[in-house]
Amino acid sequence: MTFLEITEGPLWVLASSVFVLGALWRIVGIIRFGRKPDISIPRASALMGAIKGQFLHFVPHGGFSFRTLYHLVAGYMFHLGLFGLLIYAAPHVLFLKENVVGFDWVTMPRWGFILTAEIAFAGLILLWIRRISDPVMIKISDADDHIASWLTFLAMLTGCLALEESHDSLRALHMLVVEIWLMYFPFSRLMHAVTFMFSRGYTGAFFGRRGVVP
Amino acid sequence: MSASAAIETFVNNIDASAAAYLDACVHCGQCAQACHFYEATGDVRYTPVWKLEPMRRVYKRHKAPLSGIKKMFGLVPDEVDEDMLKEWEVLLYDSCTLCGRCTIVCPMGIDIAGLVRKSREAMVAAGLVPEGLVGAAERAIEIGSPLGIKPETLAKIVAEQAEEVGIPIELDKVGADYMIILSAMEILNFYEVIGALARIFKQAGISWTISTEAYEATNIGVQMGNKDIARTLVQRIVDAAEKLQVKYVVSPECGHAYSALNWEGPNLVGKSYNFQVIHILELLDQLVHEGRIKTKAELDQRRVTFHDPCQIVRRGGVVQQPRNLLNLVSGNFIEMENAGVANICCGGGGGVSANARAEELRIKSFAAKKKQLDAVGPEALVTACGNCRNVLEEAIDEYGMVLPVLGLTELVAEYLDD
């Protein structure tokens, strides 16, 4: 069995299983902590607040300072770029069709891939520069923040190297890094990709009950 | 001092929402720019999410799903110890007013203020509470008021105000529709509000009273993070309201008092009230809409702006009513930047003003508010919280500014057409 076959075979199964089961375990674990029912009389709907909360925090509140603006721009560059690559890069669509979902969809052209990747890289690098240079970010960042940033960077970098699919070893390297990323996900702050919905929902419900649209 | 008691409280306090919050944080630091303590000092320790570090550590070490696997590989944070708790006691009590501005700026929607509140409960368990708050709590439990105002003192002040406005005020009146509670700061420093209420309620034809058993709205238990004290103080109001058979309890111009009674109170005492809690600003706005109070056609022409008390507006939901009332009496009301739910705190909420150790920092943090005020250049500042008013007056003096701070209820009464 070649290295590529290992990364696209048993290692992929292992990594995706750890990813799915680990993330589910963590989500169910959080929900199982439960919450005491709030018996105060609501001014408005908590459910509507929770739904609004999902969208309200996509834009910053409390005034635009440099800090907010920087994160807003860099954060959207990175996340939109990453999701664009993840969902519409031709090799990803093909891989997901063959290994996960069984069907394909429209893919981005090569020039679109390059543009999206550069936007995503720029966003990620800007965020990381901020993390290592801004006194607030230095104070609050921990190893997990840096590992997650670097793993994501390496996943994107090896993905670009494997774009042409001309070298099996580069494709296998990309698969390996992605699989490490997937296995790291449930144990790390990368879980924010899921937990942000709970967080926004709980706070949205809090404000919703009180009739506040923050 | 017991670190283990604090850890146990942290663990018990982490429910699904707290866990989701602690798991969702990506350490982006945006909360820093929302915090007046950080903005005014530039001290990174005042970054709101950093104040949650002991709670985060306990969660990641003891409670987070999959923490058992991480522990096997030594990948969990160090145990929280006494030194850490001592250091964070200052951060949690001196540099956070629970204003919740960080909550609304957070892209993940993490209720940092709510978690600071939970963290304070762990500090209480550890026996690490600022002296000023401990003393205030003792006076609240033993005497009935955190400032030590006895029922006789209240009765004297009420009688003086009744005489001043020429309207009798009946204490402990069974069967009154409304029971008014007041903040200690109002009773001692801004007692004219009692006369103002008497005039407004007379015109509106409202039946009201003040209980000599539960006249104090301030809930020091909520501020310090002591649920037992918070519950006792809420229960005192519930008992008095039930004894006097009132339909409404009116929460006064006091930020956290409204939150404590209306939003947290039923959960603290474990049952729904058989009366309704209404904030004084909601009641006044309602009375205006019903045409039961009328103000003069001549408006206040001073350039006034409104300081939003965080727990009434941002975390209380009484946002539009103060604006309606101000527009009723003012011909020159101008909003500050980020007014309403995103307004900047006075710097003294959440028990900070009762904590002498925090005074210097509190005054320093006013710089953020001053910047907001300077941008609109008001001739008078109106607010709807006795504590905010007192804190603002002190800071305004310290900064050498000339700016009267007015209570909204008193301003409405001043323009009452009676």
mmCIF file of C-alpha atoms in Angstrom, chain B residues 7 12 73 83 106 145 155 218 318 336:
data_model
loop_
_atom_site.group_PDB
_atom_site.id
_atom_site.type_symbol
_atom_site.label_atom_id
_atom_site.label_comp_id
_atom_site.label_asym_id
_atom_site.label_seq_id
_atom_site.Cartn_x
_atom_site.Cartn_y
_atom_site.Cartn_z
ATOM 1 C CA ILE B 7 -12.787 25.138 42.017
ATOM 2 C CA ASN B 12 -20.866 23.528 39.561
ATOM 3 C CA PHE B 73 -1.334 13.347 27.821
ATOM 4 C CA ASP B 83 -2.143 32.844 44.262
ATOM 5 C CA CYS B 106 -17.928 39.452 20.864
ATOM 6 C CA SER B 145 -29.715 48.693 53.531
ATOM 7 C CA ALA B 155 -39.540 57.324 57.436
ATOM 8 C CA THR B 218 -29.975 47.451 46.034
ATOM 9 C CA VAL B 318 -35.663 49.415 28.913
ATOM 10 C CA MET B 336 -23.955 60.184 22.487
#
